[in-house]
CSV table of C-alpha atoms in Angstrom, one decimal:
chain,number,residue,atom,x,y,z
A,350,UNK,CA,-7.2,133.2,88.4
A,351,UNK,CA,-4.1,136.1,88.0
A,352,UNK,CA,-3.0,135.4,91.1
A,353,UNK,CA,-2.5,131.8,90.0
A,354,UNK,CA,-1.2,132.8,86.6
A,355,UNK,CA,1.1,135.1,88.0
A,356,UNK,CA,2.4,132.9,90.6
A,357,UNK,CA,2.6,130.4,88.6
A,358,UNK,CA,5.2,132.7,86.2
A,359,UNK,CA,6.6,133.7,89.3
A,360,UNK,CA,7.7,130.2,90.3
A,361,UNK,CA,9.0,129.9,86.8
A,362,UNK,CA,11.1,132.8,86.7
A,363,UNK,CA,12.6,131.8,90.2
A,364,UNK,CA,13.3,128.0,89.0
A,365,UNK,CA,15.2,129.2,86.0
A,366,UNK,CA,17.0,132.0,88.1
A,367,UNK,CA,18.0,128.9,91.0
A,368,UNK,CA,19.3,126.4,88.1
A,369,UNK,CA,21.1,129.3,86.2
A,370,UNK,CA,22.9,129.9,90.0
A,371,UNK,CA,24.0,126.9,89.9
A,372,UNK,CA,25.1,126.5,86.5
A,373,UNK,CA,27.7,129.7,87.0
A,374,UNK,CA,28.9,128.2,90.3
A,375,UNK,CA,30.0,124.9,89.1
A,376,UNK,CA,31.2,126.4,86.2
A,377,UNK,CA,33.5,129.0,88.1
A,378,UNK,CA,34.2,126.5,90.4
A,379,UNK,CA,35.5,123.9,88.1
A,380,UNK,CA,38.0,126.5,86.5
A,381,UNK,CA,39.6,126.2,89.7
A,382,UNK,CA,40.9,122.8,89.0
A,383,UNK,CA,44.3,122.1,87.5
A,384,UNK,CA,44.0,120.2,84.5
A,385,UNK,CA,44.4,116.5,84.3
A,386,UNK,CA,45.7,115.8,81.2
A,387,UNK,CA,47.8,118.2,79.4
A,388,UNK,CA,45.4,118.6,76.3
A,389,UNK,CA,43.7,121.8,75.5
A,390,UNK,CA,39.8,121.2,76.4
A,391,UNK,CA,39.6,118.6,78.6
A,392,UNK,CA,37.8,119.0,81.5
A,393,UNK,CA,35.0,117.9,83.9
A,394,UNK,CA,32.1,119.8,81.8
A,395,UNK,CA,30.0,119.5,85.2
A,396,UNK,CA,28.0,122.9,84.3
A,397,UNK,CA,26.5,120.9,81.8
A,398,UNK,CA,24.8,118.8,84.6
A,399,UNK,CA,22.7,122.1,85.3
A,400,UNK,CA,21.5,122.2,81.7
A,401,UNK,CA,20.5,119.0,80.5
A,402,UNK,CA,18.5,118.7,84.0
A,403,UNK,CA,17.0,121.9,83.0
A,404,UNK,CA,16.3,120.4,79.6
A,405,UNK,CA,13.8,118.0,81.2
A,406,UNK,CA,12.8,119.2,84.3
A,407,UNK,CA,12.2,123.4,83.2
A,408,UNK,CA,12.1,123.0,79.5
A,409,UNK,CA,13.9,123.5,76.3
A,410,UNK,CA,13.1,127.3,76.8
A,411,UNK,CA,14.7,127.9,80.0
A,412,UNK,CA,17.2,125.5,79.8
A,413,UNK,CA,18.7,127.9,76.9
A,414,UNK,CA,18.3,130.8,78.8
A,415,UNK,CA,20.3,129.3,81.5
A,416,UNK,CA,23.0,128.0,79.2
A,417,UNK,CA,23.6,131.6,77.8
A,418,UNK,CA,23.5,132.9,81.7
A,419,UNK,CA,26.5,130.9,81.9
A,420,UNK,CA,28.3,131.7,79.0
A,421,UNK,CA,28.4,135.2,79.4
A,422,UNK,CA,29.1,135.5,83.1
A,423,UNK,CA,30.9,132.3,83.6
A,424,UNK,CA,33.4,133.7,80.9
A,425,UNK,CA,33.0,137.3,82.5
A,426,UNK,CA,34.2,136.0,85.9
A,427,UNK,CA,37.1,133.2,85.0
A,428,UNK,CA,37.9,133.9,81.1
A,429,UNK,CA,40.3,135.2,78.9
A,430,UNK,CA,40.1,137.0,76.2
A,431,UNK,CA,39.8,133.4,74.2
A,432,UNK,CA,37.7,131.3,76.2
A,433,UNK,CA,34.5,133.0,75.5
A,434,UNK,CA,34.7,132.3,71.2
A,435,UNK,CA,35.5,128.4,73.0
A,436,UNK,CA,32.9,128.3,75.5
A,437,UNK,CA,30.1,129.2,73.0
A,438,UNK,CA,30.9,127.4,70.0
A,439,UNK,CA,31.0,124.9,72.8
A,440,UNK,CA,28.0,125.0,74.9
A,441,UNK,CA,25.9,125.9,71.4
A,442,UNK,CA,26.6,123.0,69.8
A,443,UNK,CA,26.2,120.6,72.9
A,444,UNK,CA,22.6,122.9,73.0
A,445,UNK,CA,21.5,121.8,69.8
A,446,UNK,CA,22.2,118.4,69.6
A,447,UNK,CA,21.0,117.7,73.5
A,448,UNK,CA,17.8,119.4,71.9
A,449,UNK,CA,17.6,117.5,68.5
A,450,UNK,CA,18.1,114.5,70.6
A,451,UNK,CA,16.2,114.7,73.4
A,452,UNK,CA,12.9,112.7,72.3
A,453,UNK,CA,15.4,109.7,72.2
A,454,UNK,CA,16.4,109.6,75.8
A,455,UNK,CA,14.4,109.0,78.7
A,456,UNK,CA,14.2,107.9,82.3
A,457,UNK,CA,17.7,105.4,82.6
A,458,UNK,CA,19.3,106.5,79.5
A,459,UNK,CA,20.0,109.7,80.1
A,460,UNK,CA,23.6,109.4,80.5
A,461,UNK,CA,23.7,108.9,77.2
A,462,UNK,CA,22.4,112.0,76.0
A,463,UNK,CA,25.0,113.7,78.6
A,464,UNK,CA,27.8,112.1,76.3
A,465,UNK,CA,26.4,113.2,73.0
A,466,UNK,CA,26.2,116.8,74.5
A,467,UNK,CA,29.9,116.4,75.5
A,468,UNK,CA,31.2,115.0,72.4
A,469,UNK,CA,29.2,118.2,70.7
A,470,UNK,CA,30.6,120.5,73.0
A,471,UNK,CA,33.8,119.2,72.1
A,472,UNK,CA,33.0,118.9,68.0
A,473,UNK,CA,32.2,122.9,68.6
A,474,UNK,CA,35.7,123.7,70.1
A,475,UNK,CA,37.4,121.9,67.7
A,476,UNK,CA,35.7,123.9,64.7
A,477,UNK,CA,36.6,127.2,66.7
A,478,UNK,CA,40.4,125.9,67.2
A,479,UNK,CA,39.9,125.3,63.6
A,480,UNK,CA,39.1,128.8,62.5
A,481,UNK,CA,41.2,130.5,65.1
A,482,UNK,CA,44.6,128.2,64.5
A,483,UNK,CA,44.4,126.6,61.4
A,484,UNK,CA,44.2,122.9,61.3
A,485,UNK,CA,46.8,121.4,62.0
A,486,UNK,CA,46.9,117.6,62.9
A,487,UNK,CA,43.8,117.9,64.5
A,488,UNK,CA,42.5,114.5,63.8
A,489,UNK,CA,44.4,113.4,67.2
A,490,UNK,CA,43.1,115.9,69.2
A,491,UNK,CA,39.8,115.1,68.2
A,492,UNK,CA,40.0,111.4,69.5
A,493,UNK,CA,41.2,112.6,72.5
A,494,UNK,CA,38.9,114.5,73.2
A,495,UNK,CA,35.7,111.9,71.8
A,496,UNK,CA,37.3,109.5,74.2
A,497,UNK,CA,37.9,112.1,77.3
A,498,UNK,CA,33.6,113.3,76.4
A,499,UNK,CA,32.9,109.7,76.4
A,500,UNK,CA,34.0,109.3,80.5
A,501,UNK,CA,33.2,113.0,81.2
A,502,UNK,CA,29.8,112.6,79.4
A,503,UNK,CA,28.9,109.6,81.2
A,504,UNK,CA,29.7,111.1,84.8
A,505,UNK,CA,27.5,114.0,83.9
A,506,UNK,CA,25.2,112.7,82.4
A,507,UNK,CA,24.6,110.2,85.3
A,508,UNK,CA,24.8,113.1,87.8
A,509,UNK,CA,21.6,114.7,85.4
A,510,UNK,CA,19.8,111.7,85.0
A,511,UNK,CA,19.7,111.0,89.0
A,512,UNK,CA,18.5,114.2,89.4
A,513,UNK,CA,15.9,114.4,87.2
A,514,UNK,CA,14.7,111.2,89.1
A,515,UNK,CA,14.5,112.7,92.1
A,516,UNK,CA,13.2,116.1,90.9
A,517,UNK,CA,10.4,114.2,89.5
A,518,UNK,CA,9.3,112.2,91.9
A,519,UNK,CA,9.2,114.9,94.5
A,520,UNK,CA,7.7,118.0,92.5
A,521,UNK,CA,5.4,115.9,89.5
A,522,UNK,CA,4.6,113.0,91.6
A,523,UNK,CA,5.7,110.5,89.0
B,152,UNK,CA,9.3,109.2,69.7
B,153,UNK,CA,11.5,106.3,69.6
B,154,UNK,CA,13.4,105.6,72.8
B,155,UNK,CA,16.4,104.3,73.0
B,156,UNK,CA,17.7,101.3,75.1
B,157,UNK,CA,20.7,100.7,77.5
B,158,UNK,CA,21.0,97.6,75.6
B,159,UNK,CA,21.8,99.0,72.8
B,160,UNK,CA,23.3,102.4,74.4
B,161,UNK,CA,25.7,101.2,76.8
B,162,UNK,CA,27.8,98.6,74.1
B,163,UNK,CA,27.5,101.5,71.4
B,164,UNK,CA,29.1,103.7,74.0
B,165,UNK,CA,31.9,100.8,74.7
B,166,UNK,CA,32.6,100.1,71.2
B,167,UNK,CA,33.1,104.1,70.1
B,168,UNK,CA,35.4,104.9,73.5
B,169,UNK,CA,36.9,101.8,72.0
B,170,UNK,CA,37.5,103.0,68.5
B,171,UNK,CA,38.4,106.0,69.9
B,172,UNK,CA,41.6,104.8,71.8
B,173,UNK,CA,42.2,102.6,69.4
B,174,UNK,CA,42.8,105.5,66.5
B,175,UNK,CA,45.1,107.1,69.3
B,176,UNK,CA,47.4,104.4,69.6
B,177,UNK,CA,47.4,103.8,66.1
B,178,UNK,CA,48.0,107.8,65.4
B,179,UNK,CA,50.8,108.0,68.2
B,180,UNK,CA,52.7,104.6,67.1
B,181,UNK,CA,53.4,106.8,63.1
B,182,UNK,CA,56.7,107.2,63.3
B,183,UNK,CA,57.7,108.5,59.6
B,184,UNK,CA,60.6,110.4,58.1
B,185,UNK,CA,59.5,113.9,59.2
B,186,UNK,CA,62.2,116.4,60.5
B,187,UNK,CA,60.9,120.0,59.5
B,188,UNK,CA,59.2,121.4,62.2
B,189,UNK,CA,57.1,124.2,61.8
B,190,UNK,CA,55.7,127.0,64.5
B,191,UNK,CA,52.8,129.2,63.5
B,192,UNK,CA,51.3,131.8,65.4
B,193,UNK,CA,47.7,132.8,64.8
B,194,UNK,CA,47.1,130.9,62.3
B,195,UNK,CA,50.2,131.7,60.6
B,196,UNK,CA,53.7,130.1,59.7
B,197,UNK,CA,56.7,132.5,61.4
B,198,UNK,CA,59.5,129.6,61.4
B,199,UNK,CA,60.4,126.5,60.0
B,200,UNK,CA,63.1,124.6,61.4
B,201,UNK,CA,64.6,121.7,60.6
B,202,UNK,CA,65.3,119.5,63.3
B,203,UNK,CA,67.8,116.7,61.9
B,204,UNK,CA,70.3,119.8,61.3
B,205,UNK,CA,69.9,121.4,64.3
B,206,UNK,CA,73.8,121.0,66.0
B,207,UNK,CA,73.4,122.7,69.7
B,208,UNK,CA,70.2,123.5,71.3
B,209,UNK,CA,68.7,127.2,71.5
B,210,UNK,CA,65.2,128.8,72.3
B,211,UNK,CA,63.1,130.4,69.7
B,212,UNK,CA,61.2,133.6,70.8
B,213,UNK,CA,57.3,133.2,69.4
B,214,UNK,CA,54.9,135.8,71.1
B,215,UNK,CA,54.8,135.3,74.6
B,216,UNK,CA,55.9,131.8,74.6
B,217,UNK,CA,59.6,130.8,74.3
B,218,UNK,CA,60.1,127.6,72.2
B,219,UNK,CA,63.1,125.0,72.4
B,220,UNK,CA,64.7,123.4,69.7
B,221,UNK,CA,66.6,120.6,70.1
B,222,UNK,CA,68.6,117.9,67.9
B,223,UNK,CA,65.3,116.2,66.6
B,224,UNK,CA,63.0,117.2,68.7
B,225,UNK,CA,61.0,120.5,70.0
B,226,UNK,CA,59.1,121.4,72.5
B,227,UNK,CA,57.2,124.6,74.3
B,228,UNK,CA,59.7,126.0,77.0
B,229,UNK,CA,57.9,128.9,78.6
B,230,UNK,CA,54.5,130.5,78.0
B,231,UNK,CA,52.7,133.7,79.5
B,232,UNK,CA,49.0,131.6,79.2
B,233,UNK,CA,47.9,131.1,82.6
B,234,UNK,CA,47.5,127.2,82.2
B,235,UNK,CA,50.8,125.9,81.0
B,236,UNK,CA,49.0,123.0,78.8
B,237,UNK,CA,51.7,123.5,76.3
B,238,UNK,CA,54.6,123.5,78.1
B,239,UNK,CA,53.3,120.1,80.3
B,240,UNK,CA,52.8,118.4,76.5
B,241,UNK,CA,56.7,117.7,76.5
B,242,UNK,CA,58.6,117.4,73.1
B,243,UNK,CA,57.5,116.2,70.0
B,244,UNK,CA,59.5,114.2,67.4
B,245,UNK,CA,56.7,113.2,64.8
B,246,UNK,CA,53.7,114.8,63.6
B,247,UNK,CA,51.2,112.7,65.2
B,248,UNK,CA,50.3,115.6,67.0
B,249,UNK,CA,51.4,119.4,68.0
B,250,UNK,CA,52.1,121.2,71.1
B,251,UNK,CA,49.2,124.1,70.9
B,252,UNK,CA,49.3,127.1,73.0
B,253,UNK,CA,45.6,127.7,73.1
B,254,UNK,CA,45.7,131.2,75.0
B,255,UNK,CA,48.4,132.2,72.6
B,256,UNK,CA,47.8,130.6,69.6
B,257,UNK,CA,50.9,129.3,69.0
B,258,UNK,CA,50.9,125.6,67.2
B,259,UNK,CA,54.2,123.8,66.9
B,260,UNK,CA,54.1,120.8,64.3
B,261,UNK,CA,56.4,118.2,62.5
B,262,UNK,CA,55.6,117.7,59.2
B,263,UNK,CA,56.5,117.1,55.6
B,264,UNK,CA,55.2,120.2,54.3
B,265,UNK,CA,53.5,123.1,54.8
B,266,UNK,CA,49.5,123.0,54.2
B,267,UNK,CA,48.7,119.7,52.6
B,268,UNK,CA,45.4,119.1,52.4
B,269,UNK,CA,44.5,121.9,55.8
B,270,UNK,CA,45.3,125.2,54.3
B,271,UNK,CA,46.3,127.4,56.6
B,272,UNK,CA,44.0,130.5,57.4
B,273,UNK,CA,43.3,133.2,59.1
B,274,UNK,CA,45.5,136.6,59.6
């Protein structure tokens, strides 16, 4: 009956240490490539794949565990000194409103939830550029980037839903 | 909990990528009577420039980054941030927008006047 209990933990621990891997690797990776748009703060957001999967496949839990995993080393490896205040204003706001959220979204309309977390991951940058630059004519900035987490969003949130799918049907047998 | 459809997702989706492309155009298309340009680094103004007087080009030292002023218009001409954003967002004539050095915190704007309704902050 340990055993089980202690294997089961074990498996746990293991899950959350595979997704959180993965998480820092596309994050790293995806600082690699050059910017398409010359607009501070848009990018892929593929890390965020890793974390709403883990939202439905590990749990809410984990899922925050693995987040802050990434934060702090993604930043550690690839960041300057400014990135970090950016990454978790970021990533904290796309947490809580994936989290808030999540009872809404199931099975094919996941993407969905992927572009609310992007559009809060980008609402949570533009409050730190707030503090940190002072406001100015942000209001275009912040369409740019609602319309750049709208297509970024979707892709991601596609790429999660497809895997929770398959994770599903293979590990749960639904 | 209530779910939520993709019939009602995927058109709310349309309609707010939409709106959101929409407000760009509209935001980039304001061409008013603005000629100060301001440059503020950390949060804070260090020169004000206006651009309708300005007779022969020169380059404005701010920080690490080396901005260009130009007869009605400016723009970011070198930067020490590793990505270069600033320097690839060209000049700027209107204040529908500023160049922003992110890495540097260095924001370039056209406007009216100072403030307004954003007060400035930080040290």
């Amino acid at each position: 009956m340990r055993y089980q209990a202690n294997k089961m933990k074990l498996m746990d621990i293991t899950r959350c240490a595979v997704f959180a891997c993965a998480a820092l690797v596309i994050f790293v990776l995806e600082s690699y490539i050059p910017p398409i748009i010359a607009v501070p703060g848009v990018k892929l957001g593929l890390a965020n794949v890793v974390t709403l999967a883990a939202m439905y496949v590990l749990g809410a839990r984990q899922a925050f565990f693995i987040l802050i995993i990434r934060i702090i080393l993604g930043n550690i490896f690839t960041g300057q000194a400014v990135s970090f205040l950016f990454s978790v204003s970021g990533g904290l706001m796309c947490y809580a409103a994936t989290l808030l959220l999540q009872p809404f979204f199931d099975g094919k309309t996941i993407w969905a939830l992927g572009i609310v977390g992007a559009l809060f991951h980008n609402l949570g940058q533009l409050i730190c550029a707030y503090f940190m630059l002072g406001a100015e004519s942000m209001t275009y900035y912040a369409l740019v980037l609602a319309l750049a987490a709208c297509i970024t969003g979707t892709f991601t949130g596609l790429c999660a839903q497809s895997f929770i799918l398959h994770y599903n049907r293979l590990y749960r047998n639904k | 909990m209530m779910k939520l459809s993709n019939k009602l997702l995927v058109p709310l989706v349309i309609f707010f990528a939409l709106m959101s492309t929409l407000g760009i155009f509209f935001l980039s298309a304001n061409k008013t009577n603005e000629n100060t340009a301001y440059i503020y680094k950390d949060g804070e103004l260090v020169e004000e420039v206006d651009l309708s007087k300005v007779d022969k080009t020169y380059t404005i030292k701010v920080g690490g980054n080396v901005v260009l002023v130009e007869k009605n218009c400016i723009s970011m001409k070198e930067a020490s941030c590793p990505d270069k954003l600033c320097i690839k967002q060209g000049r700027i004539t209107n204040g529908s927008h500023p160049v922003v050095c992110l890495p540097n915190r260095v924001v370039i704007k056209v406007g009216k006047e100072d403030g307004g309704a954003d007060a400035v902050s930080g040290k």
